[in-house]
Short mmCIF file of N, CA and C and ligand atoms in Angstrom, two decimals:
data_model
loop_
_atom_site.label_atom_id
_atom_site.label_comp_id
_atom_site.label_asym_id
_atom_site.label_seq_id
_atom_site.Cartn_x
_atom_site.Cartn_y
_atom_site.Cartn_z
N UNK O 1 -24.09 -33.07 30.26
CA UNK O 1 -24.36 -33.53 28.90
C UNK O 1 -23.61 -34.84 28.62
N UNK O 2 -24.27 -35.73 27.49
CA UNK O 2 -23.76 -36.66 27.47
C UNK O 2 -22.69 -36.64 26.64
N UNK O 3 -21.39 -37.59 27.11
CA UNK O 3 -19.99 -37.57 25.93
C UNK O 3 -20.75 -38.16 24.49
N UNK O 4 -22.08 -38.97 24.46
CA UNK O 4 -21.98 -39.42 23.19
C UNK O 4 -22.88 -38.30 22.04
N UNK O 5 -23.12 -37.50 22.43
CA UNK O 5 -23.47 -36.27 22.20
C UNK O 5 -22.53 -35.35 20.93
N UNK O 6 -21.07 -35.46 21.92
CA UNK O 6 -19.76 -34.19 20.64
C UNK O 6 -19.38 -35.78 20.53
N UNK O 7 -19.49 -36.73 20.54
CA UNK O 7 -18.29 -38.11 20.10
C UNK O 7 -18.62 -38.31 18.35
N UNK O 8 -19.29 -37.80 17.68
CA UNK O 8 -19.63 -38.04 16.22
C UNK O 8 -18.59 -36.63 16.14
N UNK O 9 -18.95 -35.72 16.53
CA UNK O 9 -18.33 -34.32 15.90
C UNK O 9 -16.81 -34.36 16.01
N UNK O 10 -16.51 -35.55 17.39
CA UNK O 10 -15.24 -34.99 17.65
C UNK O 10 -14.42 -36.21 16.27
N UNK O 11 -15.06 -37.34 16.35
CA UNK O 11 -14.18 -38.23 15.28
C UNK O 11 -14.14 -37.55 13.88
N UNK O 12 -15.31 -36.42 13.50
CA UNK O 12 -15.59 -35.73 12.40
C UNK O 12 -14.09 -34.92 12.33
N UNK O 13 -13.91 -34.31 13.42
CA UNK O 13 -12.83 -33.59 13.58
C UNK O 13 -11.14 -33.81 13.13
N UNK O 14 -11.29 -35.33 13.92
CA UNK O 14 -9.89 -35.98 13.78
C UNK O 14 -9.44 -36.63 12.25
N UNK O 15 -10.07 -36.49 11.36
CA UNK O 15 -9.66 -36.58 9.93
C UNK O 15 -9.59 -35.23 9.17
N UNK O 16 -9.77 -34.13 9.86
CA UNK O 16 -10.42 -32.94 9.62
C UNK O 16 -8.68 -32.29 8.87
N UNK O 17 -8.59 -31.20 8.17
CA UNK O 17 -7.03 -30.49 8.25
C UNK O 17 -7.56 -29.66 9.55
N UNK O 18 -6.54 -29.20 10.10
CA UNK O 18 -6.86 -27.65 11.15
C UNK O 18 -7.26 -26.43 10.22
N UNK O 19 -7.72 -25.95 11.00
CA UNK O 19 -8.48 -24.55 10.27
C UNK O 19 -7.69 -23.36 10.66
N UNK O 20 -6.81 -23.48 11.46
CA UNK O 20 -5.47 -22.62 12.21
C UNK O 20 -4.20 -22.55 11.35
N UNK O 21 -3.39 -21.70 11.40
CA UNK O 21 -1.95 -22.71 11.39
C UNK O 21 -1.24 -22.16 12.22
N UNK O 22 0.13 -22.85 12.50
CA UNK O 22 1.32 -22.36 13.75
C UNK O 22 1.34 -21.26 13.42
N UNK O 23 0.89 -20.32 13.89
CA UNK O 23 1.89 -18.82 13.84
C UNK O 23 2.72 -18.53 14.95
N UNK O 24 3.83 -18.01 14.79
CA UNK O 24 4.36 -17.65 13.56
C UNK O 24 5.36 -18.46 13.12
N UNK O 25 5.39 -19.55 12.97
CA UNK O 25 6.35 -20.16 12.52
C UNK O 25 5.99 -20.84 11.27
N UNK O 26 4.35 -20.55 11.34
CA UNK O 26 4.05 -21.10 9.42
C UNK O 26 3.09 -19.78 9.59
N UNK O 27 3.20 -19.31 8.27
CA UNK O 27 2.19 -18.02 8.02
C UNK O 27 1.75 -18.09 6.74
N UNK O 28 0.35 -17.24 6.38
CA UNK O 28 -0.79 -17.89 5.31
C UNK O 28 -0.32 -16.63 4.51
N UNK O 29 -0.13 -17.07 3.21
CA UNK O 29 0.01 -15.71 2.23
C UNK O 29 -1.63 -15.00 2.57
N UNK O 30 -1.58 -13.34 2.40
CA UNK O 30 -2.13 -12.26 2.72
C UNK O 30 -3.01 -12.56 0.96
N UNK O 31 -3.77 -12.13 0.97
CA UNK O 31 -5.14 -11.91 0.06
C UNK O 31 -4.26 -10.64 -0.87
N UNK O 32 -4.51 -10.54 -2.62
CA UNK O 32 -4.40 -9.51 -2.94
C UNK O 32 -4.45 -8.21 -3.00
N UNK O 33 -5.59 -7.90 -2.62
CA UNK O 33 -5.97 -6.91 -1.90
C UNK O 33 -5.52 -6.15 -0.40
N UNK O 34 -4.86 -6.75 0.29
CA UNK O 34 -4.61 -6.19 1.92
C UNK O 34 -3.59 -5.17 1.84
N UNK O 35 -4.33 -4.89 2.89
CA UNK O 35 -4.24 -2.77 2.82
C UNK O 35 -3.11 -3.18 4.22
N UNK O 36 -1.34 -3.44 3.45
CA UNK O 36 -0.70 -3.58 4.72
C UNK O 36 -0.28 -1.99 5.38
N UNK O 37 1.04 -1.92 4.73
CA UNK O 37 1.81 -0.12 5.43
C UNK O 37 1.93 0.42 3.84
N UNK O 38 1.66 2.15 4.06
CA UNK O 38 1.61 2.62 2.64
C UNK O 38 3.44 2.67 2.85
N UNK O 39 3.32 3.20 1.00
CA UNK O 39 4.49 3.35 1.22
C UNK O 39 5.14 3.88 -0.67
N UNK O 40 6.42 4.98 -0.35
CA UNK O 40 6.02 6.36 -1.46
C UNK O 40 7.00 4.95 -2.40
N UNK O 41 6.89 5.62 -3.99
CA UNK O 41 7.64 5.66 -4.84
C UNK O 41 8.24 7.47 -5.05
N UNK O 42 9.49 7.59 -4.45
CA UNK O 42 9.45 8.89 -4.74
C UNK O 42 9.72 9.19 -6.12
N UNK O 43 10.04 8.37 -6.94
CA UNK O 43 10.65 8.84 -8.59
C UNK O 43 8.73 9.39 -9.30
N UNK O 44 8.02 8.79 -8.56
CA UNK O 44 6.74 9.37 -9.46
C UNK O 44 6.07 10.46 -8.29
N UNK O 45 6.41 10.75 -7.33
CA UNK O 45 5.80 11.71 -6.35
C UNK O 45 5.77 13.41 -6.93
N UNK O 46 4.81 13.74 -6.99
CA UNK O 46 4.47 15.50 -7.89
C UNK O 46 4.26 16.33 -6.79
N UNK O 47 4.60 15.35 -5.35
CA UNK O 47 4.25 16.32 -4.29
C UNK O 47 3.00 16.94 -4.07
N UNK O 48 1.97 16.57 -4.61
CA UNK O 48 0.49 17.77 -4.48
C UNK O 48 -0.23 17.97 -3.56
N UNK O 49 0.48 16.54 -2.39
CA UNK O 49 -0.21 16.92 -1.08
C UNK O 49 -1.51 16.14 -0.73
N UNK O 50 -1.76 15.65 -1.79
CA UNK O 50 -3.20 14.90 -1.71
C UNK O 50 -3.47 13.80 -0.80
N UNK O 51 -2.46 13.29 -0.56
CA UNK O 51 -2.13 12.09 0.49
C UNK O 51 -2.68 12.77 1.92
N UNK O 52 -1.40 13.60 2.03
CA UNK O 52 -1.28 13.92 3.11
C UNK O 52 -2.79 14.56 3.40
N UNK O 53 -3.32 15.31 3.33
CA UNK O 53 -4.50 16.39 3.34
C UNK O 53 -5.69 15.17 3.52
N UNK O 54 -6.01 13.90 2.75
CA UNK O 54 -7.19 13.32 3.03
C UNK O 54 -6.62 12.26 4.05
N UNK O 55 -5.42 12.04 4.27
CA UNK O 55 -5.02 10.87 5.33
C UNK O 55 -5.84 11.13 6.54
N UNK O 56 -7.05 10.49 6.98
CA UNK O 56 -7.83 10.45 8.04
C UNK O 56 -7.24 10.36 9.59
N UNK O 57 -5.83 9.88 9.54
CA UNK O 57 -5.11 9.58 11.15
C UNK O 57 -3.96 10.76 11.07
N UNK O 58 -3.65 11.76 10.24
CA UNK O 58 -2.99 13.03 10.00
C UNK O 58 -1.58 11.84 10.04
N UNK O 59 -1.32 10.68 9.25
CA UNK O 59 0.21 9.90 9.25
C UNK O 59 0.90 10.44 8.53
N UNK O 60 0.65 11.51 7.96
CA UNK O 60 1.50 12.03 6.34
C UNK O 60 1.77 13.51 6.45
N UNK O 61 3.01 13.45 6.34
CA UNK O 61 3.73 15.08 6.66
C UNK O 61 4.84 15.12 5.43
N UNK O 62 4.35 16.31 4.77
CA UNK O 62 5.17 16.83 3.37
C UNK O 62 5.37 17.70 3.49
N UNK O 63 7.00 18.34 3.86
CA UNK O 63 7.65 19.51 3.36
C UNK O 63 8.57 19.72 2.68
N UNK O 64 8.71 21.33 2.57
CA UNK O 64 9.80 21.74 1.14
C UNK O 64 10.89 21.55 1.66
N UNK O 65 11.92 21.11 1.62
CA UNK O 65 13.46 20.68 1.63
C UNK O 65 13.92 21.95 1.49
N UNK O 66 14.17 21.95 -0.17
CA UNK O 66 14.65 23.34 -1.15
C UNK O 66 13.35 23.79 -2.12
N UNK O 67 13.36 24.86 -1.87
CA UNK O 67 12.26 25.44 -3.10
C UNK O 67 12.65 25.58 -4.75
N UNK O 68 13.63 26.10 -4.22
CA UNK O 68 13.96 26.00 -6.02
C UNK O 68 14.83 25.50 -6.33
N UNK O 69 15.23 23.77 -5.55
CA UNK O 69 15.28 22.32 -6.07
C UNK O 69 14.34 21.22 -6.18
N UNK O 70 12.98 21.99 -5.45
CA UNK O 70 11.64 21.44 -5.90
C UNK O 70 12.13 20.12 -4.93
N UNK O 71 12.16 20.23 -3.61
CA UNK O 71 12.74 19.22 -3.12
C UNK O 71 11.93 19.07 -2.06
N UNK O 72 11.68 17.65 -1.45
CA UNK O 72 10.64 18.10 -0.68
C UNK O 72 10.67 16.08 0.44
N UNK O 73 10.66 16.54 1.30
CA UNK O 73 10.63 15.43 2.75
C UNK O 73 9.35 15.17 3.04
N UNK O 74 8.93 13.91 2.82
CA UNK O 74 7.77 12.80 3.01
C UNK O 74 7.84 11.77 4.48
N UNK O 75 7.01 12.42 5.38
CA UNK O 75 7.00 10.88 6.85
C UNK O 75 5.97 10.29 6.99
N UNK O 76 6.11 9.34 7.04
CA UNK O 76 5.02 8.61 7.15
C UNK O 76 4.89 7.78 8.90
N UNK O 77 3.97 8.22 9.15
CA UNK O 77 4.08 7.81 10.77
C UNK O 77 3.14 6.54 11.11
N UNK O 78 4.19 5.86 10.66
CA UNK O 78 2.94 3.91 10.86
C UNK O 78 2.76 3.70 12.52
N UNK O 79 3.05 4.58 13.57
CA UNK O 79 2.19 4.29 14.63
C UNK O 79 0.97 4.83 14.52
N UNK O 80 0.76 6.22 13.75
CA UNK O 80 -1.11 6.25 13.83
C UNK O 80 -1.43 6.36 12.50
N UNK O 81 -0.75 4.99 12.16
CA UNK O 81 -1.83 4.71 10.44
C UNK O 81 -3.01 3.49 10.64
N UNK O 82 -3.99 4.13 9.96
CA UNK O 82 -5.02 3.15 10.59
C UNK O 82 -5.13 2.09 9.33
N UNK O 83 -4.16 2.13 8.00
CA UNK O 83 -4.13 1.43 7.34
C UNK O 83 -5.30 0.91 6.46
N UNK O 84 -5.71 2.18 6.27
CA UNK O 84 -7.37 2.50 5.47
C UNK O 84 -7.11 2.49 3.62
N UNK O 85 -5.55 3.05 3.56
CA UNK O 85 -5.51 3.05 2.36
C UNK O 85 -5.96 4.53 1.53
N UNK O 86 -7.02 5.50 2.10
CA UNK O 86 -7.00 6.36 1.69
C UNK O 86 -5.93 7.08 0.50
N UNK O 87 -4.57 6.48 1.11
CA UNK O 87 -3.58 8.02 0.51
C UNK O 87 -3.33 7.43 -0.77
N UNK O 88 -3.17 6.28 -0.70
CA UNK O 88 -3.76 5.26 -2.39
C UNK O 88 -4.64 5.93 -3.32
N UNK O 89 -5.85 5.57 -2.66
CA UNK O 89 -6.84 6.62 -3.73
C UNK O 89 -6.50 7.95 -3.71
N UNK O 90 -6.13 8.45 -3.16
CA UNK O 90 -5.98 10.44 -3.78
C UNK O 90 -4.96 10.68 -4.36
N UNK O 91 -3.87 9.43 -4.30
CA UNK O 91 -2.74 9.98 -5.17
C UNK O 91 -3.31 10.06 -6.89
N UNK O 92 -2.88 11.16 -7.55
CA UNK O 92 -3.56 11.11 -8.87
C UNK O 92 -2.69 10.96 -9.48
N UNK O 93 -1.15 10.20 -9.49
CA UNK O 93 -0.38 10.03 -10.42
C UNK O 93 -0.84 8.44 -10.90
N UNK O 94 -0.19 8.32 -11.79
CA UNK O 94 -0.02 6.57 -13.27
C UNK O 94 0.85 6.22 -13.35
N UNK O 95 1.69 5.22 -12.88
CA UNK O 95 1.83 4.57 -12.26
C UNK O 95 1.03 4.82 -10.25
N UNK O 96 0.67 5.07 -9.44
CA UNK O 96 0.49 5.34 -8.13
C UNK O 96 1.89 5.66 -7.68
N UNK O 97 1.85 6.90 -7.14
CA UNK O 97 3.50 7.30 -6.20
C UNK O 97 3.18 6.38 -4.68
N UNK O 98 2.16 6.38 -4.53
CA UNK O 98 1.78 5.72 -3.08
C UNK O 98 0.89 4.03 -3.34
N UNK O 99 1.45 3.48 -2.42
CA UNK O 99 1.08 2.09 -2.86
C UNK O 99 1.09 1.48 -0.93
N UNK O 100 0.61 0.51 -1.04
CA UNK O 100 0.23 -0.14 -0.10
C UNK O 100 0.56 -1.70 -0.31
N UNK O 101 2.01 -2.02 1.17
CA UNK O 101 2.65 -3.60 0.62
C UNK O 101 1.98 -4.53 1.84
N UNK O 102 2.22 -5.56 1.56
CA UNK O 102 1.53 -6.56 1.97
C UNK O 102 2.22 -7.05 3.81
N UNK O 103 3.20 -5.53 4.00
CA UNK O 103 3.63 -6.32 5.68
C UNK O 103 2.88 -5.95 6.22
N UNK O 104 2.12 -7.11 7.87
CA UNK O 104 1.60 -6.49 9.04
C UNK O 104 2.50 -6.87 9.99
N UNK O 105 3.90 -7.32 10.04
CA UNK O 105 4.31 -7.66 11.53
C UNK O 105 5.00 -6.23 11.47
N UNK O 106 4.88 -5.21 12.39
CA UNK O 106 5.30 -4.61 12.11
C UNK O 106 5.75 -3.52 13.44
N UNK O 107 5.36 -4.68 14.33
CA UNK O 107 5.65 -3.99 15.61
C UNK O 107 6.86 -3.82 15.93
N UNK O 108 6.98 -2.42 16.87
CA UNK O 108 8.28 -2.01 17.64
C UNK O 108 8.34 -1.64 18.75
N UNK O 109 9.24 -1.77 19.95
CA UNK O 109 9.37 -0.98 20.96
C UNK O 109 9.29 0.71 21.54
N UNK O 110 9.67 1.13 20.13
CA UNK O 110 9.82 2.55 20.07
C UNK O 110 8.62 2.98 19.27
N UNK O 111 8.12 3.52 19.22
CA UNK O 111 7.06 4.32 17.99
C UNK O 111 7.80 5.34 17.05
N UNK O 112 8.67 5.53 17.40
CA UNK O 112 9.65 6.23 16.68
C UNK O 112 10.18 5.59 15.59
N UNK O 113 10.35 4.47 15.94
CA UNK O 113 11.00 3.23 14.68
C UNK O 113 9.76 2.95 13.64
N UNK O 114 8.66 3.23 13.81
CA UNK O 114 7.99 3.10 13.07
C UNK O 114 7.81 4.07 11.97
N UNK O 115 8.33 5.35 11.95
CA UNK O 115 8.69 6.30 10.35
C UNK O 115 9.13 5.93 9.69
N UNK O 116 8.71 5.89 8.45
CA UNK O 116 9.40 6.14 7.47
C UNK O 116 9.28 7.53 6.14
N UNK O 117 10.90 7.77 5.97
CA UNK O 117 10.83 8.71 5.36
C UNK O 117 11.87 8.63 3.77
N UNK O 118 11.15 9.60 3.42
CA UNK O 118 11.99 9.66 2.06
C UNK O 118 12.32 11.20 1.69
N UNK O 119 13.80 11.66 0.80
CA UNK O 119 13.65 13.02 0.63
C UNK O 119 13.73 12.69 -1.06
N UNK O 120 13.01 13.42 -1.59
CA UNK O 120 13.15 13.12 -3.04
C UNK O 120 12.88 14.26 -4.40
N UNK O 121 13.21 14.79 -5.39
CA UNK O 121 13.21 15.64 -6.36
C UNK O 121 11.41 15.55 -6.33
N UNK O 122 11.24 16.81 -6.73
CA UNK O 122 9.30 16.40 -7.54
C UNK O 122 9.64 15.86 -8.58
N UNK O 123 8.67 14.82 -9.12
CA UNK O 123 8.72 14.08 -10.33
C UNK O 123 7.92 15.04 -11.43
N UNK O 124 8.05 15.13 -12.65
CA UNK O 124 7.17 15.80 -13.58
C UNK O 124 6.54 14.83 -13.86
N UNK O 125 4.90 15.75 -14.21
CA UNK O 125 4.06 14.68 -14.59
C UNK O 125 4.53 14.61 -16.56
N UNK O 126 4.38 13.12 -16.62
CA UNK O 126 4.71 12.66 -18.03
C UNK O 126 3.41 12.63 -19.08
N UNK O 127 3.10 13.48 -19.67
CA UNK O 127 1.97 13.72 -20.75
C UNK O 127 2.45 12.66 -21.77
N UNK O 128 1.42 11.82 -22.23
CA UNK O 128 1.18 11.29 -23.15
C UNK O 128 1.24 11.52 -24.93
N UNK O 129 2.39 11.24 -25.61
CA UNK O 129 2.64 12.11 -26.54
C UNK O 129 1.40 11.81 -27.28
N UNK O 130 0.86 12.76 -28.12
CA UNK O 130 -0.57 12.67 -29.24
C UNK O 130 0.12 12.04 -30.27
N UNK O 131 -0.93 10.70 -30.82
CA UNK O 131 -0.48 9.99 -31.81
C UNK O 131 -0.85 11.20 -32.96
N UNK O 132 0.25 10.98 -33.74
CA UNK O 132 0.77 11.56 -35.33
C UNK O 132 -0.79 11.49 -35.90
N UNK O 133 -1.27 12.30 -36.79
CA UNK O 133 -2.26 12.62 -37.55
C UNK O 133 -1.93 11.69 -38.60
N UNK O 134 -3.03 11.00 -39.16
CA UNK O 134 -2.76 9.96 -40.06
C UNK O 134 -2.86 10.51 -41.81
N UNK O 135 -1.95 10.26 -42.41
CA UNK O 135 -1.25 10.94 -43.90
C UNK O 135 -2.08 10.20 -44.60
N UNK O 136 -2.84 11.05 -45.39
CA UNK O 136 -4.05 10.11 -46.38
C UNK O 136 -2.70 9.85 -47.47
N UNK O 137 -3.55 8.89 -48.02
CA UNK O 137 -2.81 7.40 -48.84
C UNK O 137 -2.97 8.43 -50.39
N UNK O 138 -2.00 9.07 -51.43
CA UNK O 138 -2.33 9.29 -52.67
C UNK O 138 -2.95 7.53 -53.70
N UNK O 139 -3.92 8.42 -54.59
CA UNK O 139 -5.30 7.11 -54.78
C UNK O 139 -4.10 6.51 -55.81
N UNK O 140 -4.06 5.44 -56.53
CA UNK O 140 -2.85 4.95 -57.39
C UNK O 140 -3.32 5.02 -58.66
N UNK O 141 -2.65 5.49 -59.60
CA UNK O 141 -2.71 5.97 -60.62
C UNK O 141 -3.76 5.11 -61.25
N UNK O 142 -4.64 5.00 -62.80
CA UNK O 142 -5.56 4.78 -62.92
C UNK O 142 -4.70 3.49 -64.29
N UNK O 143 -5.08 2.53 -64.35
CA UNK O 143 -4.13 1.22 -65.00
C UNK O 143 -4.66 1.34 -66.80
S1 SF4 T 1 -3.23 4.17 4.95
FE1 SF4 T 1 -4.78 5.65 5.70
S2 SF4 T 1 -4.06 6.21 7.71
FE2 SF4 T 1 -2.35 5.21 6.71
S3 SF4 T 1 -1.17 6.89 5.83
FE3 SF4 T 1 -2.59 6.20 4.25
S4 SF4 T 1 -4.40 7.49 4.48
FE4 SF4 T 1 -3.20 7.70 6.34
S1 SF4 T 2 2.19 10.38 -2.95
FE1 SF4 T 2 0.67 10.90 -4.51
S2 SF4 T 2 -0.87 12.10 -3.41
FE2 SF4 T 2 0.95 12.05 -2.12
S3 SF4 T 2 2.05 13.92 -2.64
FE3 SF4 T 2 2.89 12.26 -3.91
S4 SF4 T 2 1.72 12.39 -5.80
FE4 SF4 T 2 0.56 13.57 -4.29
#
């Protein structure tokens, strides 16, 4: 093929920005949305299990600590999380006890280093107090 053929595309090129960048020594902020490693808030966790039970790669293991300190040990095993996000949606607490942060470097030598765990109280769920019944107005005397 002839060079004068890519010679328009390639000068197109050389004013061009790169469409790359150095990694890793320059890295592109992550999109709002990206489903990096989950990861608990235990102060809002009710424990219900919901995580764990729909987590599709079985990464989520919840047991009782103490029973009647309502206490209870959360692992999360980021070597077989497929980082789907699932345990996000089934958590049914407000604020979310489970959330999903924006790291992917996240490799290790060990797979072992990749748990993380938390031991934490059950949180009570916080009901919404009912706004006060509204006090009819006495009509004002007649002038
Ligand atoms: S992100 Fe998906 S695979 Fe990872 S722990 Fe949550 S439900 Fe399981
Ligand atoms: S993280 Fe959410 S879904 Fe999982 S046990 Fe806690 S409250 Fe339930």
């Amino acid at each position: 093929m002839k060079v004068a053929v890519f010679l328009p595309e390639l000068i197109r090129h050389l004013f061009r920005k790169p469409a790359t960048v150095d990694y890793p020594f320059q890295k592109l902020e992550v999109p709002p949305d990206f489903r990096g490693t989950p990861f608990l808030h235990p102060d809002r966790c009710i424990a219900c299990k919901a995580c764990e039970r729909d987590c599709p790669a079985e990464a989520i293991e919840i047991a009782t600590v103490n029973e009647a300190e309502k206490t209870f040990k959360m692992v999360i095993h980021n070597d077989r999380c497929i980082h789907c996000a699932q345990c996000v949606d089934s958590c049914p607490t407000t604020p979310k006890a489970m959330e999903m942060d924006k790291l992917f470097e996240i490799a290790a030598f060990d797979r072992h280093d990749l748990k993380a765990e938390w031991v934490f109280a059950r949180a009570v769920l916080k009901k919404e107090p009912k706004p006060a019944p509204a006090v009819p107005q006495a009509e004002p005397p007649p002038a």
